[in-house]
Amino acid sequence: MRSVEEQLAAITANAAMPAPVRIAISESLGLLCAEDVVAERPLPGFVQSAIDGYAVRAVDVRGESGETLAEFDEVTLPVVGEVSAGSHHPMRLQPKQAVRVHTGAPLPTLADAVLPLDWSDRGERRVTALRAVKSGDFVRRVGDDVQPGDVAVSAGAVISPAQVGLLAAVGRSKVLVHPRPRMSVISIGAELVDIDRDPGLGQVFDVNTYALAAAGRDAGAEVHRVGIAAGEPRRIREIIEGQLIKSELLVITGAVGGAAGDEVRRVLSEMGEIDVERVAMHPGSVQGFGLLGDDRIPTFLLPSNPVSALVVFEVMVRPLIRIALGKGNPRRRAVAARAIAPVESVPGRRGLIRGQLMRDRETSEYLVQPFGGATGAQAHLLAGLAEANCLVVVPDDVTHVRPGDIVDVLFLARQA
């Protein structure tokens, strides 16, 4: 039986980023930049006002006594014009004059400061300065933000909202990125029907492709939910081969046990390497991983039980997606929490027990209410997982967690 670390190491050793593509910056949020974006022009590109006020020469509003509010002698200047943001008409400021300016407006020639509205009497024809300004006050100079030749966004950076704005500010409509990995999800099982049909005796809805497709999107993948692959082995092979052509990651559920699983694995072994192992974890001990097709696409075989499939996806598949996205830490955030109910775990296997994470209002300590385990609430119930916001991690050598014990907990809440 493999340990969780051994299985995860074998999987992540095959992680790869998709080939870079150039996309619109509006679609780039959260993706890994694949180029150094070099600014070709300064930002700002012209001297502009950083605030609503009056463009002045600082020397004209110093007064005679000094520059502090207590010492400043009020100075009144004529207002000889107004400049709005986006104005194309240059103005020239003469000594002892002021021009009303709006935020982002080009500064008149010879002006070297902006007197804020709140530092004035807000006069329209004549303005009285109530405080002094120094040269450069409330002025954005050419290249203050970015100079030509500066790297606006570096290769390897995960593009944030601010960087999308910066790309727009330097005039880039498209950017080279590592795209979201494409993931296909297939269910196999004679008992399965899609949710738009009424199940007959012995039939159940195909839960897994819907749940795992959502988990893949939550992790950051571009997901294609194939649905149920049924029919003769040749037909199943055709479906899988069709997805290998257009995927960087393939997830197949319901093909790890029984005679049907053996048949599917024989089909998969004809397309590449596939290895089904027992991993020292529960739920989801029996699982498979391999590389299929000419491009050696990472392929996962997950249990048919929805809870087990989702837990295996969380532990094994999600990190591969996060690595492909260039995330520095592909694993969920973990915290220490105090259990408020007992948990029984399977000897020799790492327990991944769903739970509800809370925080004590008085002490700020994390508390966790486990929902199941080897005993108590049944591990296969999907409703319990839907209520969970975390997984309680029970080490391989621990079989019993008592109320009050400190345990590691993995957040299931979505993070970028």
XYZ file of C-alpha atoms in Angstrom, residues 90-353:
264
model
C -2.883 73.466 -23.920
C -2.816 76.485 -21.623
C 0.019 78.659 -20.462
C 0.008 80.016 -16.966
C 1.354 83.531 -16.396
C 2.902 84.651 -13.100
C 0.401 85.503 -10.358
C -2.413 83.527 -12.028
C -4.361 80.330 -11.298
C -6.213 77.879 -13.538
C -9.016 75.648 -12.249
C -8.051 71.993 -12.928
C -9.763 68.648 -12.436
C -8.142 65.359 -11.427
C -6.213 63.941 -14.384
C -6.258 67.206 -16.352
C -3.048 68.251 -18.141
C -1.245 70.921 -16.163
C -0.819 74.337 -17.865
C 2.702 75.277 -18.906
C 4.722 76.939 -16.079
C 2.413 75.546 -13.372
C 4.394 73.394 -10.928
C 1.837 72.696 -8.190
C -1.881 72.241 -7.584
C -3.666 74.064 -4.788
C -6.367 71.657 -3.511
C -9.936 72.936 -3.351
C -9.969 72.347 0.407
C -6.971 74.675 0.781
C -8.808 77.533 -0.911
C -12.015 79.532 -0.765
C -13.135 77.758 -3.977
C -13.427 81.050 -5.828
C -14.500 81.050 -9.474
C -13.047 84.350 -10.770
C -10.519 84.884 -8.016
C -9.237 82.269 -5.620
C -7.748 82.822 -2.185
C -5.117 80.341 -1.084
C -5.544 79.429 2.590
C -2.359 77.340 2.717
C 0.912 77.266 0.850
C 1.960 74.573 -1.616
C 5.438 73.493 -2.623
C 6.665 72.805 -6.131
C 5.478 69.348 -7.171
C 2.598 69.160 -4.680
C -0.407 67.217 -6.033
C 1.208 66.830 -9.461
C 1.720 63.583 -11.379
C 4.836 63.961 -13.477
C 5.672 62.118 -16.683
C 6.801 58.567 -15.868
C 6.098 58.827 -12.122
C 4.361 55.434 -12.297
C 6.140 53.632 -15.152
C 9.094 54.613 -17.325
C 9.673 53.355 -20.894
C 11.569 50.061 -20.629
C 10.168 49.218 -17.187
C 8.677 45.738 -16.754
C 5.038 46.385 -15.971
C 4.150 42.710 -15.364
C 6.837 40.049 -14.999
C 6.831 36.551 -16.440
C 5.785 34.157 -13.700
C 3.462 36.625 -11.977
C -0.125 35.573 -11.333
C -2.213 38.328 -12.913
C -4.266 40.197 -10.327
C -6.961 42.869 -10.856
C -4.349 45.600 -10.311
C -2.085 44.052 -12.952
C -4.967 43.870 -15.421
C -5.351 47.603 -14.852
C -1.625 48.154 -15.308
C -1.649 46.214 -18.578
C -4.433 48.454 -19.799
C -2.572 51.547 -18.594
C 0.501 50.680 -20.665
C -1.640 50.059 -23.721
C -1.653 46.259 -23.844
C -4.923 44.704 -25.036
C -3.521 41.140 -25.001
C -0.987 39.278 -22.905
C 0.825 35.936 -23.180
C -0.271 33.601 -20.378
C -0.202 29.984 -19.345
C -3.897 29.103 -19.817
C -6.088 27.123 -17.501
C -5.427 23.403 -17.924
C -8.207 21.675 -19.854
C -9.788 18.873 -17.864
C -12.289 16.282 -19.140
C -14.500 14.279 -16.763
C -16.015 10.910 -17.684
C -18.190 8.500 -15.683
C -18.263 4.768 -16.392
C -20.887 2.419 -14.979
C -23.843 0.377 -16.264
C -25.905 1.626 -13.332
C -25.611 5.298 -14.288
C -28.216 7.538 -15.912
C -28.020 11.270 -16.528
C -30.024 13.572 -14.306
C -32.541 14.404 -17.046
C -33.821 10.795 -16.970
C -35.783 8.858 -14.353
C -33.615 6.082 -12.881
C -35.053 2.572 -13.008
C -34.503 -0.264 -10.585
C -30.790 -0.575 -9.840
C -29.946 2.717 -11.543
C -28.561 5.898 -9.986
C -27.936 9.407 -11.239
C -24.496 10.301 -12.602
C -23.417 12.518 -9.721
C -19.674 12.365 -10.226
C -19.215 14.174 -13.533
C -21.232 17.118 -12.216
C -19.489 17.227 -8.825
C -15.984 16.699 -10.207
C -16.497 19.206 -13.026
C -17.442 21.776 -10.382
C -14.395 20.805 -8.297
C -12.177 21.222 -11.362
C -13.542 24.692 -12.090
C -13.132 25.616 -8.440
C -9.468 24.570 -8.675
C -9.003 26.750 -11.763
C -9.283 24.314 -14.669
C -11.243 24.723 -17.879
C -13.559 21.741 -17.626
C -15.457 19.666 -20.187
C -18.013 17.370 -18.585
C -18.259 14.445 -21.002
C -20.857 12.564 -18.958
C -21.416 8.811 -19.094
C -19.279 6.638 -21.364
C -21.239 3.484 -22.110
C -21.171 0.667 -24.623
C -18.627 -1.833 -25.829
C -14.939 -1.402 -24.864
C -14.175 -0.140 -28.373
C -16.734 2.652 -27.973
C -15.361 3.605 -24.552
C -11.872 3.735 -26.034
C -13.079 6.065 -28.803
C -14.611 8.426 -26.239
C -11.451 8.503 -24.120
C -9.162 8.979 -27.117
C -11.311 11.873 -28.258
C -10.818 13.607 -24.907
C -7.072 12.946 -24.763
C -6.654 15.022 -27.910
C -8.150 18.124 -26.312
C -7.212 17.777 -22.643
C -4.233 18.322 -20.380
C -5.914 16.279 -17.662
C -8.426 13.409 -17.737
C -10.560 12.226 -14.809
C -12.487 8.946 -15.090
C -14.749 7.731 -12.288
C -16.208 4.309 -11.659
C -13.381 2.302 -13.196
C -11.350 1.121 -10.220
C -13.105 -2.019 -9.002
C -14.966 -5.127 -10.095
C -15.135 -6.880 -13.450
C -16.233 -3.683 -15.212
C -13.217 -1.889 -13.781
C -10.896 -4.648 -14.998
C -12.297 -4.304 -18.496
C -11.876 -0.525 -18.523
C -8.317 -0.812 -17.238
C -7.502 -3.229 -20.068
C -8.788 -0.640 -22.538
C -6.732 2.099 -20.878
C -3.574 -0.027 -20.764
C -3.708 -0.194 -24.566
C -3.398 3.614 -24.654
C -0.552 4.038 -22.179
C 0.469 3.442 -18.591
C -2.195 3.130 -15.915
C -1.624 1.946 -12.363
C -4.366 1.178 -9.835
C -3.108 1.165 -6.246
C -4.325 1.077 -2.707
C -3.305 4.327 -1.037
C -3.138 4.654 2.733
C -6.061 7.058 3.039
C -9.774 6.894 3.631
C -12.165 7.419 2.057
C -10.895 6.693 -1.468
C -8.198 4.126 -0.805
C -8.465 2.438 -4.217
C -7.509 4.845 -6.999
C -5.548 4.938 -10.220
C -3.160 7.212 -12.060
C -1.286 6.991 -15.323
C -0.211 8.701 -18.537
C -2.248 8.013 -21.671
C -1.946 8.789 -25.345
C 0.896 10.084 -27.470
C 1.074 13.248 -25.339
C 1.141 11.251 -22.063
C -1.875 12.996 -20.580
C -2.163 12.615 -16.772
C -5.214 10.416 -16.197
C -6.939 9.656 -12.899
C -9.211 6.749 -12.036
C -11.453 7.694 -9.116
C -13.962 5.661 -7.085
C -17.618 5.579 -8.075
C -18.752 6.768 -4.646
C -19.189 10.561 -4.882
C -17.732 11.360 -1.472
C -14.669 9.181 -2.076
C -14.257 10.620 -5.573
C -14.382 14.196 -4.281
C -11.930 13.501 -1.459
C -9.450 11.827 -3.832
C -9.871 14.752 -6.239
C -9.148 17.188 -3.414
C -6.000 15.396 -2.291
C -4.567 14.138 -5.584
C -6.040 15.965 -8.578
C -6.431 19.510 -7.316
C -2.693 19.991 -6.578
C -1.864 19.048 -10.182
C -4.234 21.740 -11.467
C -2.815 24.343 -9.098
C 0.758 23.536 -10.176
C -0.279 23.873 -13.815
C -1.652 27.316 -12.955
C 1.702 28.291 -11.447
C 0.486 28.565 -7.873
C 3.358 28.674 -5.398
C 1.515 26.525 -2.855
C -0.769 24.047 -4.634
C -2.270 22.666 -1.429
C -5.135 23.972 0.656
C -4.424 26.162 3.641
C -4.161 24.107 6.839
C -4.856 25.248 10.407
C -4.793 23.591 13.806
C -8.221 23.228 15.390
C -9.664 21.691 18.542
C -12.071 18.801 17.908
C -15.419 19.155 19.676
C -16.573 15.596 18.917
C -14.835 12.208 18.702
C -13.580 10.665 15.458
C -12.705 7.051 14.741
C -10.200 6.445 11.934
C -9.020 3.353 10.034
C -5.735 1.973 11.369
C -2.783 2.525 9.060
C -4.580 5.020 6.817
C -4.742 8.796 6.808
C -8.275 9.864 7.620
C -9.760 12.762 5.661
C -12.960 13.377 7.552
